[in-house]
Amino acid sequence: MSELAMRAEKLDAADELREKRDAFVLDDVVYLDGNSLGALPAVVPGRVEDVVRRQWGELRIRSWEESGWWAAPERIGDRIAPLIGAAPGQVVVGDSTSVNVFKAVVGAVRMAGEGRDEILVDATTFPTDGYIAESAARMTGRTLRPVTPADVPGALGDRTAAVLLNHVDYRTGRLHDLPALTAAVHAAGAYVVWDLCHSAGALPVGLDEHGVDLAVGCTYKYLNGGPGSPAYLYVRRELQDRFDSPLPGWNSHAEPFGMRGDYEPASGALRGRVGTPDILSMLALEAALEVWDGVPVEAVRAKSLALTDFFLECVAEYVPEGRVECLTPVPHEERGSQIALRCPDAADVMKRLIERGVVGDFRAPDVLRFGFTPLYVGFADVERAARVLARTLA
Ligand SMILES: *Cc1c(COP(=O)(O)O)cnc(C)c1O
């Protein structure tokens, strides 16, 4: 057994999150793609069965009240809230991240008022955010200006209405400075929207603490909600009365069952709702969130950094120098919970890695992405992944 393999065993034995693995359905594959689709929490199948057979099959329409279906978007929002540093009453679950980006960006532009005619968007953003921001700009008569997060402070001014940023870059795994960038946007009198898809469930976000205005994120990556599980929208409490949703559906009406012809928005987080929630996905997500009971986000972050540090160390030891280039920043304060390695034959390498039981993913044109989900990935997994990677690259 190599020195690194022995170290991995010791690190696993000392890991206080180790027992959380038992809360997931896993096999002998090393699964490093939980930043794309989280693994299945063991509690979910039974819950979904109950929701379908009893709540829907037997109680039928009564379940909107008796099974808590109607209030699920706010209730589950409050369950996600502590994971992103939000007090209750500010997060609502529903729709996809793309749709919530639209609500948040248009909402932010409307708050900023007529005088401000520019929207800044992260030039390296996950594509959907950029497409939506472009359409939001066109619809609101603003100009969209793509800038890298590092250039945001210099690009801000009295023309800036809203800024849309990704907390962690989906390709490189770079973590952006949310407190400093939020403060800079506020100093310019503008509103910030953070996309938390690659940070929620992997590291502390601190939305309330840092005064973030609006935030969105998906739940099927680090939060393990299942394929296509609904996303969430955070609107800071002090801004909720001014949040003028561009999608004011009947679910966000002050009197949804009044069936009135005029729209009067509800108060609070539920102003972010639109139409009838997708209950099956939403309640699967609610069950999946139980794995976070008693788990401090700080412990998750500490393990995440230990896992990615150890992976970098194993790669440096096993992979011949110069064979791959690491795109992920080495300083902890600039690193999310994934490692991105670049090599010219990445597509083929990932295909062979998966055949050998190590699942990461490939991002065009030349990036190997490995996501580290601290609740169910261990140090022995990391050592094995690096060893198999080295063999595949040889
Ligand atoms: C995964 C991801 C999305 C996904 O959006 P959907 O609407 O859920 O498909 C959006 N933004 C970022 C930054 C992501 O990482």
GROMACS .gro file of N, CA and C and ligand atoms in nm, residues 35-36 95-101 125-129 132 165-171 195-199 216-221 228-231 363 369, ligand 1:
model
  132
   35ASN      N    1  -2.137   1.751  -0.842
   35ASN     CA    2  -2.154   1.893  -0.874
   35ASN      C    3  -2.236   1.909  -1.001
   36SER      N    4  -2.280   1.797  -1.058
   36SER     CA    5  -2.367   1.800  -1.175
   36SER      C    6  -2.502   1.736  -1.140
   95ASP      N    7  -3.961   2.632  -0.986
   95ASP     CA    8  -3.909   2.664  -1.120
   95ASP      C    9  -3.762   2.623  -1.131
   96SER      N   10  -3.701   2.653  -1.244
   96SER     CA   11  -3.561   2.616  -1.264
   96SER      C   12  -3.473   2.736  -1.228
   97THR      N   13  -3.344   2.712  -1.219
   97THR     CA   14  -3.251   2.823  -1.195
   97THR      C   15  -3.266   2.928  -1.305
   98SER      N   16  -3.274   2.882  -1.429
   98SER     CA   17  -3.286   2.976  -1.542
   98SER      C   18  -3.403   3.071  -1.521
   99VAL      N   19  -3.518   3.018  -1.483
   99VAL     CA   20  -3.638   3.101  -1.463
   99VAL      C   21  -3.616   3.196  -1.345
  100ASN      N   22  -3.551   3.147  -1.240
  100ASN     CA   23  -3.527   3.234  -1.125
  100ASN      C   24  -3.425   3.343  -1.155
  101VAL      N   25  -3.330   3.314  -1.243
  101VAL     CA   26  -3.237   3.419  -1.286
  101VAL      C   27  -3.317   3.531  -1.352
  125THR      N   28  -1.975   3.334  -1.717
  125THR     CA   29  -2.089   3.268  -1.654
  125THR      C   30  -2.130   3.137  -1.721
  126PHE      N   31  -2.195   3.052  -1.644
  126PHE     CA   32  -2.267   2.938  -1.700
  126PHE      C   33  -2.361   2.996  -1.806
  127PRO      N   34  -2.362   2.939  -1.927
  127PRO     CA   35  -2.430   3.005  -2.039
  127PRO      C   36  -2.574   3.048  -2.014
  128THR      N   37  -2.653   2.967  -1.946
  128THR     CA   38  -2.796   3.003  -1.934
  128THR      C   39  -2.813   3.140  -1.869
  129ASP      N   40  -2.729   3.172  -1.769
  129ASP     CA   41  -2.741   3.302  -1.701
  129ASP      C   42  -2.719   3.416  -1.801
  132ILE      N   43  -3.025   3.448  -2.042
  132ILE     CA   44  -3.141   3.507  -1.974
  132ILE      C   45  -3.116   3.656  -1.948
  165LEU      N   46  -2.378   3.758  -1.098
  165LEU     CA   47  -2.250   3.689  -1.081
  165LEU      C   48  -2.269   3.544  -1.038
  166ASN      N   49  -2.173   3.460  -1.075
  166ASN     CA   50  -2.170   3.321  -1.027
  166ASN      C   51  -2.077   3.315  -0.907
  167HIS      N   52  -2.122   3.252  -0.800
  167HIS     CA   53  -2.037   3.246  -0.680
  167HIS      C   54  -1.914   3.158  -0.705
  168VAL      N   55  -1.937   3.041  -0.766
  168VAL     CA   56  -1.825   2.955  -0.804
  168VAL      C   57  -1.836   2.927  -0.954
  169ASP      N   58  -1.726   2.945  -1.025
  169ASP     CA   59  -1.724   2.923  -1.169
  169ASP      C   60  -1.741   2.774  -1.200
  170TYR      N   61  -1.840   2.742  -1.284
  170TYR     CA   62  -1.874   2.601  -1.309
  170TYR      C   63  -1.762   2.527  -1.382
  171ARG      N   64  -1.678   2.599  -1.454
  171ARG     CA   65  -1.574   2.532  -1.532
  171ARG      C   66  -1.446   2.513  -1.450
  195ASP      N   67  -2.561   3.377  -0.830
  195ASP     CA   68  -2.601   3.241  -0.866
  195ASP      C   69  -2.516   3.146  -0.782
  196LEU      N   70  -2.583   3.068  -0.698
  196LEU     CA   71  -2.515   2.983  -0.599
  196LEU      C   72  -2.510   2.836  -0.639
  197CYS      N   73  -2.536   2.806  -0.767
  197CYS     CA   74  -2.546   2.665  -0.810
  197CYS      C   75  -2.428   2.579  -0.764
  198HIS      N   76  -2.308   2.634  -0.769
  198HIS     CA   77  -2.190   2.553  -0.735
  198HIS      C   78  -2.132   2.585  -0.599
  199SER      N   79  -2.207   2.659  -0.518
  199SER     CA   80  -2.156   2.684  -0.382
  199SER      C   81  -2.250   2.633  -0.274
  216VAL      N   82  -3.003   3.305  -0.647
  216VAL     CA   83  -3.073   3.190  -0.703
  216VAL      C   84  -2.979   3.071  -0.696
  217GLY      N   85  -3.035   2.951  -0.707
  217GLY     CA   86  -2.949   2.834  -0.712
  217GLY      C   87  -3.029   2.710  -0.743
  218CYS      N   88  -2.960   2.607  -0.787
  218CYS     CA   89  -3.030   2.483  -0.816
  218CYS      C   90  -3.016   2.389  -0.697
  219THR      N   91  -3.093   2.282  -0.696
  219THR     CA   92  -3.092   2.191  -0.581
  219THR      C   93  -3.049   2.050  -0.620
  220TYR      N   94  -3.017   2.028  -0.748
  220TYR     CA   95  -2.982   1.891  -0.788
  220TYR      C   96  -2.832   1.865  -0.789
  221LYS      N   97  -2.751   1.967  -0.756
  221LYS     CA   98  -2.606   1.946  -0.751
  221LYS      C   99  -2.568   1.909  -0.607
  228GLY      N  100  -3.352   1.752  -1.218
  228GLY     CA  101  -3.453   1.855  -1.245
  228GLY      C  102  -3.528   1.904  -1.122
  229SER      N  103  -3.477   1.877  -1.003
  229SER     CA  104  -3.548   1.924  -0.883
  229SER      C  105  -3.554   2.077  -0.886
  230PRO      N  106  -3.659   2.134  -0.825
  230PRO     CA  107  -3.679   2.279  -0.839
  230PRO      C  108  -3.570   2.363  -0.776
  231ALA      N  109  -3.550   2.480  -0.830
  231ALA     CA  110  -3.447   2.574  -0.784
  231ALA      C  111  -3.505   2.663  -0.674
  363ARG      N  112  -1.591   1.896  -1.986
  363ARG     CA  113  -1.650   2.020  -2.036
  363ARG      C  114  -1.565   2.067  -2.153
  369ARG      N  115  -1.351   1.763  -1.519
  369ARG     CA  116  -1.405   1.824  -1.397
  369ARG      C  117  -1.430   1.717  -1.293
  395LIG     C1  118  -2.622   2.418  -1.312
  395LIG     C2  119  -2.631   2.565  -1.334
  395LIG     C3  120  -2.749   2.623  -1.385
  395LIG     C4  121  -2.861   2.535  -1.431
  395LIG     O1  122  -2.975   2.603  -1.464
  395LIG     P1  123  -3.111   2.519  -1.486
  395LIG     O2  124  -3.211   2.621  -1.515
  395LIG     O3  125  -3.134   2.442  -1.361
  395LIG     O4  126  -3.087   2.424  -1.598
  395LIG     C5  127  -2.754   2.760  -1.395
  395LIG     N1  128  -2.651   2.839  -1.355
  395LIG     C6  129  -2.536   2.785  -1.307
  395LIG     C7  130  -2.425   2.874  -1.264
  395LIG     C8  131  -2.523   2.647  -1.296
  395LIG     O5  132  -2.410   2.594  -1.250
   0.00000   0.00000   0.00000
